[in-house]
PDB file of C-alpha atoms in Angstrom:
ATOM      1  CA  MET A 181     -48.546 -20.932 -17.438  1.00 44.00           C
ATOM      2  CA  ARG A 182     -46.627 -22.179 -14.250  1.00 42.00           C
ATOM      3  CA  TYR A 183     -42.767 -21.880 -13.564  1.00 39.00           C
ATOM      4  CA  LEU A 184     -40.912 -24.170 -11.629  1.00 38.00           C
ATOM      5  CA  PRO A 185     -38.118 -22.687  -9.403  1.00 39.00           C
ATOM      6  CA  LEU A 186     -34.675 -23.727 -10.539  1.00 37.00           C
ATOM      7  CA  LEU A 187     -32.890 -24.819  -7.266  1.00 40.00           C
ATOM      8  CA  ILE A 188     -29.042 -24.404  -7.592  1.00 38.00           C
ATOM      9  CA  ASP A 189     -26.713 -23.788  -5.008  1.00 42.00           C
ATOM     10  CA  PHE A 190     -24.726 -20.673  -6.795  1.00 39.00           C
ATOM     11  CA  GLY A 191     -22.248 -20.993  -3.827  1.00 45.00           C
ATOM     12  CA  THR A 192     -20.917 -23.813  -5.318  1.00 46.00           C
ATOM     13  CA  PHE A 193     -21.724 -23.776  -9.077  1.00 46.00           C
ATOM     14  CA  PRO A 194     -19.636 -21.832 -11.395  1.00 47.00           C
ATOM     15  CA  SER A 195     -20.803 -18.373 -12.752  1.00 47.00           C
ATOM     16  CA  ARG A 196     -21.711 -17.675 -16.464  1.00 46.00           C
ATOM     17  CA  TRP A 197     -18.547 -16.544 -17.172  1.00 39.00           C
ATOM     18  CA  ASN A 198     -16.746 -19.382 -15.936  1.00 48.00           C
ATOM     19  CA  LEU A 199     -18.902 -21.797 -17.849  1.00 47.00           C
ATOM     20  CA  TYR A 200     -17.396 -20.752 -20.895  1.00 45.00           C
ATOM     21  CA  ARG A 201     -14.039 -21.667 -19.921  1.00 50.00           C
ATOM     22  CA  MET A 202     -14.820 -24.802 -18.619  1.00 62.00           C
ATOM     23  CA  SER A 203     -14.863 -28.553 -20.570  1.00 77.00           C
ATOM     24  CA  SER A 204     -17.679 -31.174 -20.120  1.00 87.00           C
ATOM     25  CA  GLU A 205     -15.865 -32.605 -17.465  1.00 90.00           C
ATOM     26  CA  ASP A 206     -15.440 -29.812 -15.688  1.00 90.00           C
ATOM     27  CA  LEU A 207     -19.134 -29.034 -15.982  1.00 92.00           C
ATOM     28  CA  GLN A 208     -19.993 -32.599 -14.740  1.00 95.00           C
ATOM     29  CA  VAL A 209     -17.769 -32.218 -11.344  1.00 95.00           C
ATOM     30  CA  ALA A 210     -19.422 -28.937 -11.222  1.00 94.00           C
ATOM     31  CA  GLU A 211     -22.585 -30.389 -11.271  1.00 96.00           C
ATOM     32  CA  LEU A 212     -21.852 -33.165  -8.903  1.00 97.00           C
ATOM     33  CA  ARG A 213     -20.375 -30.993  -6.365  1.00 97.00           C
ATOM     34  CA  SER A 214     -23.582 -28.980  -6.457  1.00 96.00           C
ATOM     35  CA  LEU A 215     -25.489 -32.062  -5.578  1.00 97.00           C
ATOM     36  CA  VAL A 216     -23.767 -33.221  -2.671  1.00 97.00           C
ATOM     37  CA  SER A 217     -22.251 -30.051  -1.395  1.00 96.00           C
ATOM     38  CA  ASP A 218     -24.124 -30.035   1.870  1.00 96.00           C
ATOM     39  CA  HIS A 219     -21.994 -33.202   2.712  1.00 96.00           C
ATOM     40  CA  LEU A 220     -18.582 -32.332   0.918  1.00 97.00           C
ATOM     41  CA  THR A 221     -15.758 -31.559   3.420  1.00 96.00           C
ATOM     42  CA  PRO A 222     -13.013 -29.369   2.734  1.00 95.00           C
ATOM     43  CA  TYR A 223     -10.370 -32.129   2.804  1.00 96.00           C
ATOM     44  CA  TYR A 224     -12.445 -34.552   0.445  1.00 97.00           C
ATOM     45  CA  ASP A 225     -13.512 -31.835  -2.294  1.00 95.00           C
ATOM     46  CA  THR A 226     -11.116 -31.857  -4.852  1.00 94.00           C
ATOM     47  CA  HIS A 227     -11.678 -32.004  -8.528  1.00 93.00           C
ATOM     48  CA  PHE A 228     -10.638 -35.495  -9.077  1.00 93.00           C
ATOM     49  CA  ASN A 229     -12.131 -36.917  -5.924  1.00 95.00           C
ATOM     50  CA  ILE A 230     -15.246 -35.992  -7.506  1.00 96.00           C
ATOM     51  CA  LEU A 231     -14.195 -36.836 -11.307  1.00 95.00           C
ATOM     52  CA  ARG A 232     -13.435 -40.366  -9.897  1.00 95.00           C
ATOM     53  CA  TRP A 233     -17.350 -40.784  -9.054  1.00 96.00           C
ATOM     54  CA  ILE A 234     -18.105 -39.891 -12.110  1.00 96.00           C
ATOM     55  CA  GLN A 235     -15.639 -42.062 -13.883  1.00 94.00           C
ATOM     56  CA  ALA A 236     -17.113 -44.955 -12.068  1.00 92.00           C
ATOM     57  CA  HIS A 237     -20.681 -44.743 -13.459  1.00 94.00           C
ATOM     58  CA  PRO A 238     -20.597 -44.141 -17.133  1.00 94.00           C
ATOM     59  CA  GLY A 239     -23.930 -43.567 -18.493  1.00 94.00           C
ATOM     60  CA  VAL A 240     -25.779 -43.433 -15.346  1.00 96.00           C
ATOM     61  CA  ALA A 241     -27.847 -40.233 -14.233  1.00 97.00           C
ATOM     62  CA  MET A 242     -26.071 -37.645 -12.230  1.00 97.00           C
ATOM     63  CA  ASP A 243     -28.561 -37.637  -9.255  1.00 97.00           C
ATOM     64  CA  LYS A 244     -28.189 -41.476  -8.951  1.00 97.00           C
ATOM     65  CA  ILE A 245     -24.514 -40.924  -8.710  1.00 97.00           C
ATOM     66  CA  ALA A 246     -24.836 -37.921  -6.412  1.00 97.00           C
ATOM     67  CA  GLU A 247     -26.941 -40.548  -4.223  1.00 97.00           C
ATOM     68  CA  ARG A 248     -24.130 -43.352  -4.111  1.00 97.00           C
ATOM     69  CA  LEU A 249     -21.658 -40.270  -3.244  1.00 97.00           C
ATOM     70  CA  ARG A 250     -23.394 -38.970  -0.864  1.00 97.00           C
ATOM     71  CA  HIS A 251     -23.696 -42.297   1.008  1.00 96.00           C
ATOM     72  CA  HIS A 252     -19.851 -42.364   0.786  1.00 97.00           C
ATOM     73  CA  LEU A 253     -19.627 -38.694   2.074  1.00 97.00           C
ATOM     74  CA  LEU A 254     -22.222 -40.074   4.941  1.00 96.00           C
ATOM     75  CA  TYR A 255     -19.791 -43.160   5.634  1.00 96.00           C
ATOM     76  CA  ARG A 256     -16.721 -40.310   5.947  1.00 96.00           C
ATOM     77  CA  ALA A 257     -18.662 -38.289   8.638  1.00 95.00           C
ATOM     78  CA  CYS A 258     -19.033 -41.240  11.122  1.00 93.00           C
ATOM     79  CA  SER A 259     -17.233 -41.630  14.438  1.00 92.00           C
ATOM     80  CA  TRP A 260     -14.108 -43.193  12.952  1.00 92.00           C
ATOM     81  CA  GLU A 261     -13.100 -39.693  11.507  1.00 93.00           C
ATOM     82  CA  ILE A 262     -12.261 -40.775   8.197  1.00 96.00           C
ATOM     83  CA  ASP A 263     -10.887 -37.836   6.720  1.00 96.00           C
ATOM     84  CA  SER A 264      -8.296 -37.597   9.475  1.00 96.00           C
ATOM     85  CA  ILE A 265      -7.464 -41.064   9.769  1.00 96.00           C
ATOM     86  CA  HIS A 266      -4.398 -40.586   7.835  1.00 95.00           C
ATOM     87  CA  GLU A 267      -2.525 -38.391  10.212  1.00 96.00           C
ATOM     88  CA  LYS A 268      -2.200 -41.432  12.583  1.00 95.00           C
ATOM     89  CA  GLU A 269       0.937 -43.253  12.354  1.00 95.00           C
ATOM     90  CA  ARG A 270       0.525 -46.648  11.473  1.00 95.00           C
ATOM     91  CA  GLY A 271       0.342 -49.119  14.416  1.00 95.00           C
ATOM     92  CA  TYR A 272      -2.162 -47.475  16.266  1.00 94.00           C
ATOM     93  CA  HIS A 273      -4.281 -50.504  15.658  1.00 95.00           C
ATOM     94  CA  PRO A 274      -3.045 -54.250  16.797  1.00 96.00           C
ATOM     95  CA  ILE A 275      -3.970 -55.749  13.402  1.00 96.00           C
ATOM     96  CA  HIS A 276      -1.139 -53.557  11.749  1.00 95.00           C
ATOM     97  CA  LYS A 277       1.306 -55.482  13.290  1.00 94.00           C
ATOM     98  CA  PHE A 278       0.259 -58.918  11.498  1.00 93.00           C
ATOM     99  CA  TRP A 279      -0.743 -57.200   8.117  1.00 93.00           C
ATOM    100  CA  PRO A 280       2.414 -55.497   6.762  1.00 91.00           C
ATOM    101  CA  ARG A 281       2.477 -52.219   4.837  1.00 91.00           C
ATOM    102  CA  SER A 282       2.374 -52.419   1.004  1.00 90.00           C
ATOM    103  CA  LYS A 283       3.593 -49.292  -0.166  1.00 90.00           C
ATOM    104  CA  CYS A 284       6.562 -49.167  -2.175  1.00 90.00           C
ATOM    105  CA  GLY A 285       6.667 -46.221  -4.329  1.00 90.00           C
ATOM    106  CA  MET A 286       6.205 -44.267  -7.249  1.00 92.00           C
ATOM    107  CA  SER A 287       6.483 -46.385 -10.442  1.00 87.00           C
ATOM    108  CA  GLY A 288       9.101 -44.627 -12.467  1.00 87.00           C
ATOM    109  CA  VAL A 289       7.506 -46.270 -15.383  1.00 87.00           C
ATOM    110  CA  ILE A 290       3.525 -45.173 -15.456  1.00 86.00           C
ATOM    111  CA  PRO A 291       3.191 -41.625 -14.886  1.00 88.00           C
ATOM    112  CA  ASN A 292       1.931 -40.290 -11.822  1.00 90.00           C
ATOM    113  CA  CYS A 293       1.368 -44.081 -10.484  1.00 90.00           C
ATOM    114  CA  LEU A 294       1.713 -45.366  -6.847  1.00 91.00           C
ATOM    115  CA  VAL A 295       3.018 -48.730  -6.449  1.00 89.00           C
ATOM    116  CA  HIS A 296       1.550 -51.167  -3.893  1.00 89.00           C
ATOM    117  CA  VAL A 297       2.769 -54.639  -3.260  1.00 88.00           C
ATOM    118  CA  GLU A 298       0.907 -56.866  -0.727  1.00 88.00           C
ATOM    119  CA  GLN A 299       2.536 -60.322   0.637  1.00 86.00           C
ATOM    120  CA  SER A 300      -0.832 -61.918   1.057  1.00 86.00           C
ATOM    121  CA  GLY A 301       1.141 -65.168   1.750  1.00 86.00           C
ATOM    122  CA  HIS A 302       2.683 -63.537   4.483  1.00 87.00           C
ATOM    123  CA  VAL A 303      -0.421 -62.454   6.259  1.00 90.00           C
ATOM    124  CA  ASP A 304      -2.149 -64.880   8.890  1.00 90.00           C
ATOM    125  CA  PHE A 305      -5.634 -63.912   7.602  1.00 89.00           C
ATOM    126  CA  ASP A 306      -6.854 -67.101   9.871  1.00 87.00           C
ATOM    127  CA  GLY A 307      -5.465 -65.893  12.828  1.00 91.00           C
ATOM    128  CA  ILE A 308      -6.625 -62.179  12.557  1.00 93.00           C
ATOM    129  CA  LEU A 309     -10.215 -63.448  12.076  1.00 90.00           C
ATOM    130  CA  ASP A 310     -10.250 -65.497  14.900  1.00 91.00           C
ATOM    131  CA  GLN A 311      -9.103 -62.912  17.332  1.00 93.00           C
ATOM    132  CA  PHE A 312     -11.128 -59.783  15.523  1.00 94.00           C
ATOM    133  CA  SER A 313     -14.092 -59.037  14.244  1.00 92.00           C
ATOM    134  CA  ILE A 314     -14.859 -58.199  10.267  1.00 89.00           C
ATOM    135  CA  ALA A 315     -15.707 -54.551  11.659  1.00 90.00           C
ATOM    136  CA  GLU A 316     -12.267 -54.131  13.275  1.00 94.00           C
ATOM    137  CA  VAL A 317     -10.510 -55.857  10.044  1.00 93.00           C
ATOM    138  CA  MET A 318     -12.432 -53.214   8.374  1.00 92.00           C
ATOM    139  CA  ARG A 319     -11.375 -50.330  10.740  1.00 93.00           C
ATOM    140  CA  ALA A 320      -7.721 -51.224  10.596  1.00 95.00           C
ATOM    141  CA  ARG A 321      -7.505 -51.507   6.846  1.00 93.00           C
ATOM    142  CA  ILE A 322      -9.327 -48.203   6.329  1.00 95.00           C
ATOM    143  CA  PHE A 323      -5.987 -46.363   7.452  1.00 96.00           C
ATOM    144  CA  ASP A 324      -4.203 -48.037   4.634  1.00 94.00           C
ATOM    145  CA  ILE A 325      -6.878 -47.353   1.922  1.00 94.00           C
ATOM    146  CA  GLU A 326      -6.892 -43.993   3.375  1.00 96.00           C
ATOM    147  CA  GLU A 327      -3.331 -43.503   2.955  1.00 95.00           C
ATOM    148  CA  MET A 328      -3.546 -44.276  -0.592  1.00 94.00           C
ATOM    149  CA  LEU A 329      -5.799 -41.906  -1.248  1.00 96.00           C
ATOM    150  CA  THR A 330      -3.974 -39.379   0.345  1.00 96.00           C
ATOM    151  CA  ASP A 331      -1.132 -39.930  -1.399  1.00 95.00           C
ATOM    152  CA  VAL A 332      -2.850 -39.692  -4.915  1.00 94.00           C
ATOM    153  CA  MET A 333      -4.602 -36.724  -3.565  1.00 94.00           C
ATOM    154  CA  HIS A 334      -0.946 -35.166  -3.037  1.00 94.00           C
ATOM    155  CA  ILE A 335       0.311 -36.132  -6.525  1.00 93.00           C
ATOM    156  CA  GLU A 336      -2.861 -34.637  -8.025  1.00 92.00           C
ATOM    157  CA  LYS A 337      -2.247 -31.512  -6.312  1.00 91.00           C
ATOM    158  CA  GLU A 338       1.582 -31.437  -7.336  1.00 90.00           C
ATOM    159  CA  THR A 339       0.473 -31.422 -10.710  1.00 87.00           C
ATOM    160  CA  GLY A 340      -1.830 -28.674 -10.271  1.00 78.00           C
ATOM    161  CA  GLY A 341      -5.008 -30.537  -9.984  1.00 55.00           C
ATOM    162  CA  GLU A 342      -6.599 -27.771  -7.835  1.00 58.00           C
ATOM    163  CA  PRO A 343     -10.301 -26.706  -8.426  1.00 54.00           C
ATOM    164  CA  PRO A 344     -12.068 -24.652 -10.198  1.00 52.00           C
ATOM    165  CA  PHE A 345      -9.923 -25.414 -13.216  1.00 50.00           C
ATOM    166  CA  PRO A 346      -7.526 -27.943 -12.597  1.00 59.00           C
ATOM    167  CA  SER A 347      -4.615 -28.052 -14.812  1.00 63.00           C
ATOM    168  CA  GLY A 348      -2.845 -31.189 -13.339  1.00 80.00           C
ATOM    169  CA  GLU A 349      -3.206 -35.139 -13.890  1.00 89.00           C
ATOM    170  CA  GLN A 350      -5.093 -37.660 -12.344  1.00 91.00           C
ATOM    171  CA  ALA A 351      -2.919 -40.093 -10.278  1.00 92.00           C
ATOM    172  CA  SER A 352      -3.349 -43.779 -10.072  1.00 88.00           C
ATOM    173  CA  VAL A 353      -2.369 -46.668  -7.811  1.00 91.00           C
ATOM    174  CA  LEU A 354      -0.699 -49.948  -9.300  1.00 87.00           C
ATOM    175  CA  TYR A 355      -1.710 -52.750  -6.967  1.00 85.00           C
ATOM    176  CA  VAL A 356       0.022 -56.083  -6.976  1.00 84.00           C
ATOM    177  CA  MET A 357      -0.723 -59.260  -4.993  1.00 82.00           C
ATOM    178  CA  ASP A 358       2.138 -61.512  -4.153  1.00 83.00           C
ATOM    179  CA  ALA A 359       0.409 -65.312  -3.768  1.00 80.00           C
ATOM    180  CA  ASP A 360       4.294 -66.512  -2.719  1.00 83.00           C
ATOM    181  CA  GLY A 361       3.289 -68.821   0.239  1.00 84.00           C
ATOM    182  CA  ILE A 362      -0.596 -69.172  -0.146  1.00 84.00           C
ATOM    183  CA  GLU A 363      -1.746 -72.705   0.236  1.00 82.00           C
ATOM    184  CA  TYR A 364      -4.545 -73.446  -2.184  1.00 81.00           C
ATOM    185  CA  THR A 365      -7.142 -75.230   0.084  1.00 84.00           C
ATOM    186  CA  LYS A 366     -10.787 -74.673   0.702  1.00 84.00           C
ATOM    187  CA  LYS A 367     -10.212 -73.109   3.702  1.00 83.00           C
ATOM    188  CA  LEU A 368      -8.617 -70.191   1.226  1.00 84.00           C
ATOM    189  CA  PHE A 369     -11.962 -70.464  -1.042  1.00 83.00           C
ATOM    190  CA  ASP A 370     -14.051 -69.965   2.299  1.00 85.00           C
ATOM    191  CA  LEU A 371     -11.699 -66.910   3.145  1.00 84.00           C
ATOM    192  CA  VAL A 372     -11.985 -65.743  -0.075  1.00 82.00           C
ATOM    193  CA  LEU A 373     -15.429 -65.717  -0.857  1.00 84.00           C
ATOM    194  CA  GLY A 374     -16.331 -64.994   2.915  1.00 83.00           C
ATOM    195  CA  SER A 375     -15.060 -62.512   5.274  1.00 81.00           C
ATOM    196  CA  LEU A 376     -12.448 -61.033   2.693  1.00 82.00           C
ATOM    197  CA  ARG A 377     -15.401 -60.450   0.138  1.00 85.00           C
ATOM    198  CA  ALA A 378     -16.749 -58.179   2.596  1.00 85.00           C
ATOM    199  CA  LEU A 379     -13.908 -56.123   2.655  1.00 85.00           C
ATOM    200  CA  SER A 380     -13.216 -55.996  -1.052  1.00 83.00           C
ATOM    201  CA  GLU A 381     -17.255 -55.080  -1.672  1.00 87.00           C
ATOM    202  CA  PHE A 382     -16.508 -52.326   0.747  1.00 88.00           C
ATOM    203  CA  MET A 383     -13.522 -51.074  -1.077  1.00 85.00           C
ATOM    204  CA  ALA A 384     -15.423 -51.224  -4.434  1.00 85.00           C
ATOM    205  CA  ASP A 385     -18.558 -49.058  -2.697  1.00 90.00           C
ATOM    206  CA  HIS A 386     -16.343 -46.506  -1.260  1.00 93.00           C
ATOM    207  CA  TYR A 387     -13.117 -45.950  -2.955  1.00 92.00           C
ATOM    208  CA  VAL A 388     -14.225 -46.050  -6.844  1.00 91.00           C
ATOM    209  CA  GLU A 389     -11.618 -45.748  -9.367  1.00 87.00           C
ATOM    210  CA  LEU A 390      -8.837 -45.588  -6.709  1.00 85.00           C
ATOM    211  CA  VAL A 391      -8.070 -49.313  -7.243  1.00 65.00           C
ATOM    212  CA  ASN A 392      -9.389 -51.334 -10.036  1.00 43.00           C
ATOM    213  CA  VAL A 393      -9.054 -55.264 -10.590  1.00 42.00           C
ATOM    214  CA  ASP A 394      -7.689 -55.978 -14.083  1.00 41.00           C
ATOM    215  CA  LYS A 395      -7.827 -59.586 -14.475  1.00 38.00           C
ATOM    216  CA  ASN A 396      -6.400 -59.559 -18.038  1.00 41.00           C
ATOM    217  CA  PRO A 397      -3.515 -61.987 -18.365  1.00 43.00           C
ATOM    218  CA  ALA A 398      -1.974 -59.645 -20.918  1.00 45.00           C
ATOM    219  CA  ASP A 399      -1.370 -57.101 -18.366  1.00 45.00           C
ATOM    220  CA  ILE A 400       1.219 -59.538 -17.114  1.00 42.00           C
ATOM    221  CA  GLN A 401       3.127 -59.151 -20.537  1.00 42.00           C
ATOM    222  CA  ILE A 402       2.705 -55.675 -20.643  1.00 41.00           C
ATOM    223  CA  LEU A 403       4.950 -55.547 -17.348  1.00 41.00           C
ATOM    224  CA  ARG A 404       7.220 -57.765 -18.634  1.00 38.00           C
ATOM    225  CA  HIS A 405       8.125 -55.356 -21.444  1.00 39.00           C
ATOM    226  CA  ARG A 406       8.293 -52.829 -19.120  1.00 38.00           C
ATOM    227  CA  GLN A 407      11.598 -53.792 -17.425  1.00 32.00           C
ATOM    228  CA  CYS A 408       9.809 -56.005 -14.842  1.00 33.00           C
ATOM    229  CA  SER A 409       9.757 -52.720 -12.746  1.00 34.00           C
ATOM    230  CA  LEU A 410       7.201 -54.273 -10.693  1.00 36.00           C
ATOM    231  CA  VAL A 411       8.343 -57.865 -10.675  1.00 34.00           C
ATOM    232  CA  VAL A 412      11.562 -56.957  -9.533  1.00 33.00           C
ATOM    233  CA  LEU A 413       9.989 -55.464  -6.310  1.00 35.00           C
ATOM    234  CA  ARG A 414       8.924 -58.981  -4.958  1.00 34.00           C
ATOM    235  CA  THR A 415      10.664 -59.417  -1.295  1.00 33.00           C
ATOM    236  CA  LEU A 416      12.416 -62.827  -0.922  1.00 33.00           C
ATOM    237  CA  ASP A 417      12.000 -64.862   2.424  1.00 34.00           C
ATOM    238  CA  ASP A 418      15.397 -63.798   3.153  1.00 36.00           C
ATOM    239  CA  GLY A 419      14.877 -60.153   2.783  1.00 39.00           C
ATOM    240  CA  GLU A 420      16.754 -60.159  -0.738  1.00 40.00           C
ATOM    241  CA  THR A 421      14.987 -59.075  -3.667  1.00 38.00           C
ATOM    242  CA  PRO A 422      16.192 -60.003  -7.228  1.00 39.00           C
ATOM    243  CA  SER A 423      17.466 -56.599  -8.001  1.00 40.00           C
ATOM    244  CA  THR A 424      19.895 -57.136  -5.535  1.00 40.00           C
ATOM    245  CA  ARG A 425      21.356 -60.201  -6.638  1.00 41.00           C
ATOM    246  CA  GLU A 426      24.636 -60.087  -8.405  1.00 44.00           C
ATOM    247  CA  ASN A 427      23.832 -60.162 -12.242  1.00 44.00           C
ATOM    248  CA  PRO A 428      20.271 -61.130 -12.490  1.00 42.00           C
ATOM    249  CA  ASN A 429      19.018 -62.332 -15.626  1.00 42.00           C
ATOM    250  CA  GLU A 430      15.639 -60.775 -16.369  1.00 39.00           C
ATOM    251  CA  ASP A 431      14.250 -63.065 -18.275  1.00 38.00           C
ATOM    252  CA  GLU A 432      14.832 -65.648 -15.443  1.00 37.00           C
ATOM    253  CA  LEU A 433      13.349 -63.551 -12.828  1.00 34.00           C
ATOM    254  CA  PHE A 434      10.442 -62.989 -14.990  1.00 34.00           C
ATOM    255  CA  ILE A 435       9.654 -66.779 -15.402  1.00 31.00           C
ATOM    256  CA  GLN A 436      10.394 -67.499 -11.817  1.00 34.00           C
ATOM    257  CA  TYR A 437       8.632 -64.588  -9.878  1.00 32.00           C
ATOM    258  CA  SER A 438       5.718 -63.803 -12.445  1.00 31.00           C
ATOM    259  CA  THR A 439       3.655 -66.913 -10.971  1.00 30.00           C
ATOM    260  CA  THR A 440       3.563 -65.130  -7.820  1.00 31.00           C
ATOM    261  CA  ILE A 441       1.459 -62.299  -9.349  1.00 32.00           C
ATOM    262  CA  VAL A 442      -2.313 -63.471  -9.107  1.00 33.00           C
ATOM    263  CA  GLY A 443      -3.901 -60.271  -9.741  1.00 36.00           C
ATOM    264  CA  VAL A 444      -2.856 -56.854 -11.420  1.00 37.00           C
ATOM    265  CA  VAL A 445      -4.796 -53.674  -9.835  1.00 36.00           C
ATOM    266  CA  ILE A 446      -4.688 -50.233 -11.658  1.00 34.00           C
ATOM    267  CA  ASN A 447      -6.515 -47.366 -12.245  1.00 35.00           C
ATOM    268  CA  SER A 448      -8.218 -47.085 -15.619  1.00 33.00           C
TER     269      SER A 448
END
């Protein structure tokens, strides 16, 4: 009888005693961590970072998930120094001057949720793409995406999300796109289906379960019943927000400004 050797990295796989204390989720994370341990960095190696890849691929074999995660880890190891890019000050890339920051702060309604509101109508996409290649646009935007990831990781760490037995809670990002100022023309469709599509596909491939697109119109009503906590974050052209006006009527505010929300992006 022939016996095939079982290759397990015992430096990353839990001991037999620890196995009794781990949930099925913990075991899956431990298995995936073991499969990609050669490429994991101390910065990215957290329970929830690995769990996100499992959540993004339900029903997919673990070795297939490992291939996709390994692809992401190789990207993180490129010359762009992804793991440390969040340590820079925003503005180091010239595109940042033309693409306003979207971070608003914690939701206050959804637990462990960071809110971003992007005023897409005030970004000169045509001008940016005339002056910079899509690769440079990606390079500039990676800072903002990595900043989201860093903030999410910080929230998870603060709630106790440390290996090997995280007791914390997974964090999420609520991303609202403000369409105020966008002109619905053929040029817009060409932009969305062309250069910006490459950027969105890049995000979908490398930042799984951090930002997920939810196209269900019912979610707008969910926001309505949650005290319009996100709608009032919209900034008017004069720098004023609905919440700073004298005696604003919530119903009127929602009717007036809900049309500017074209997409709600939330972690599942």
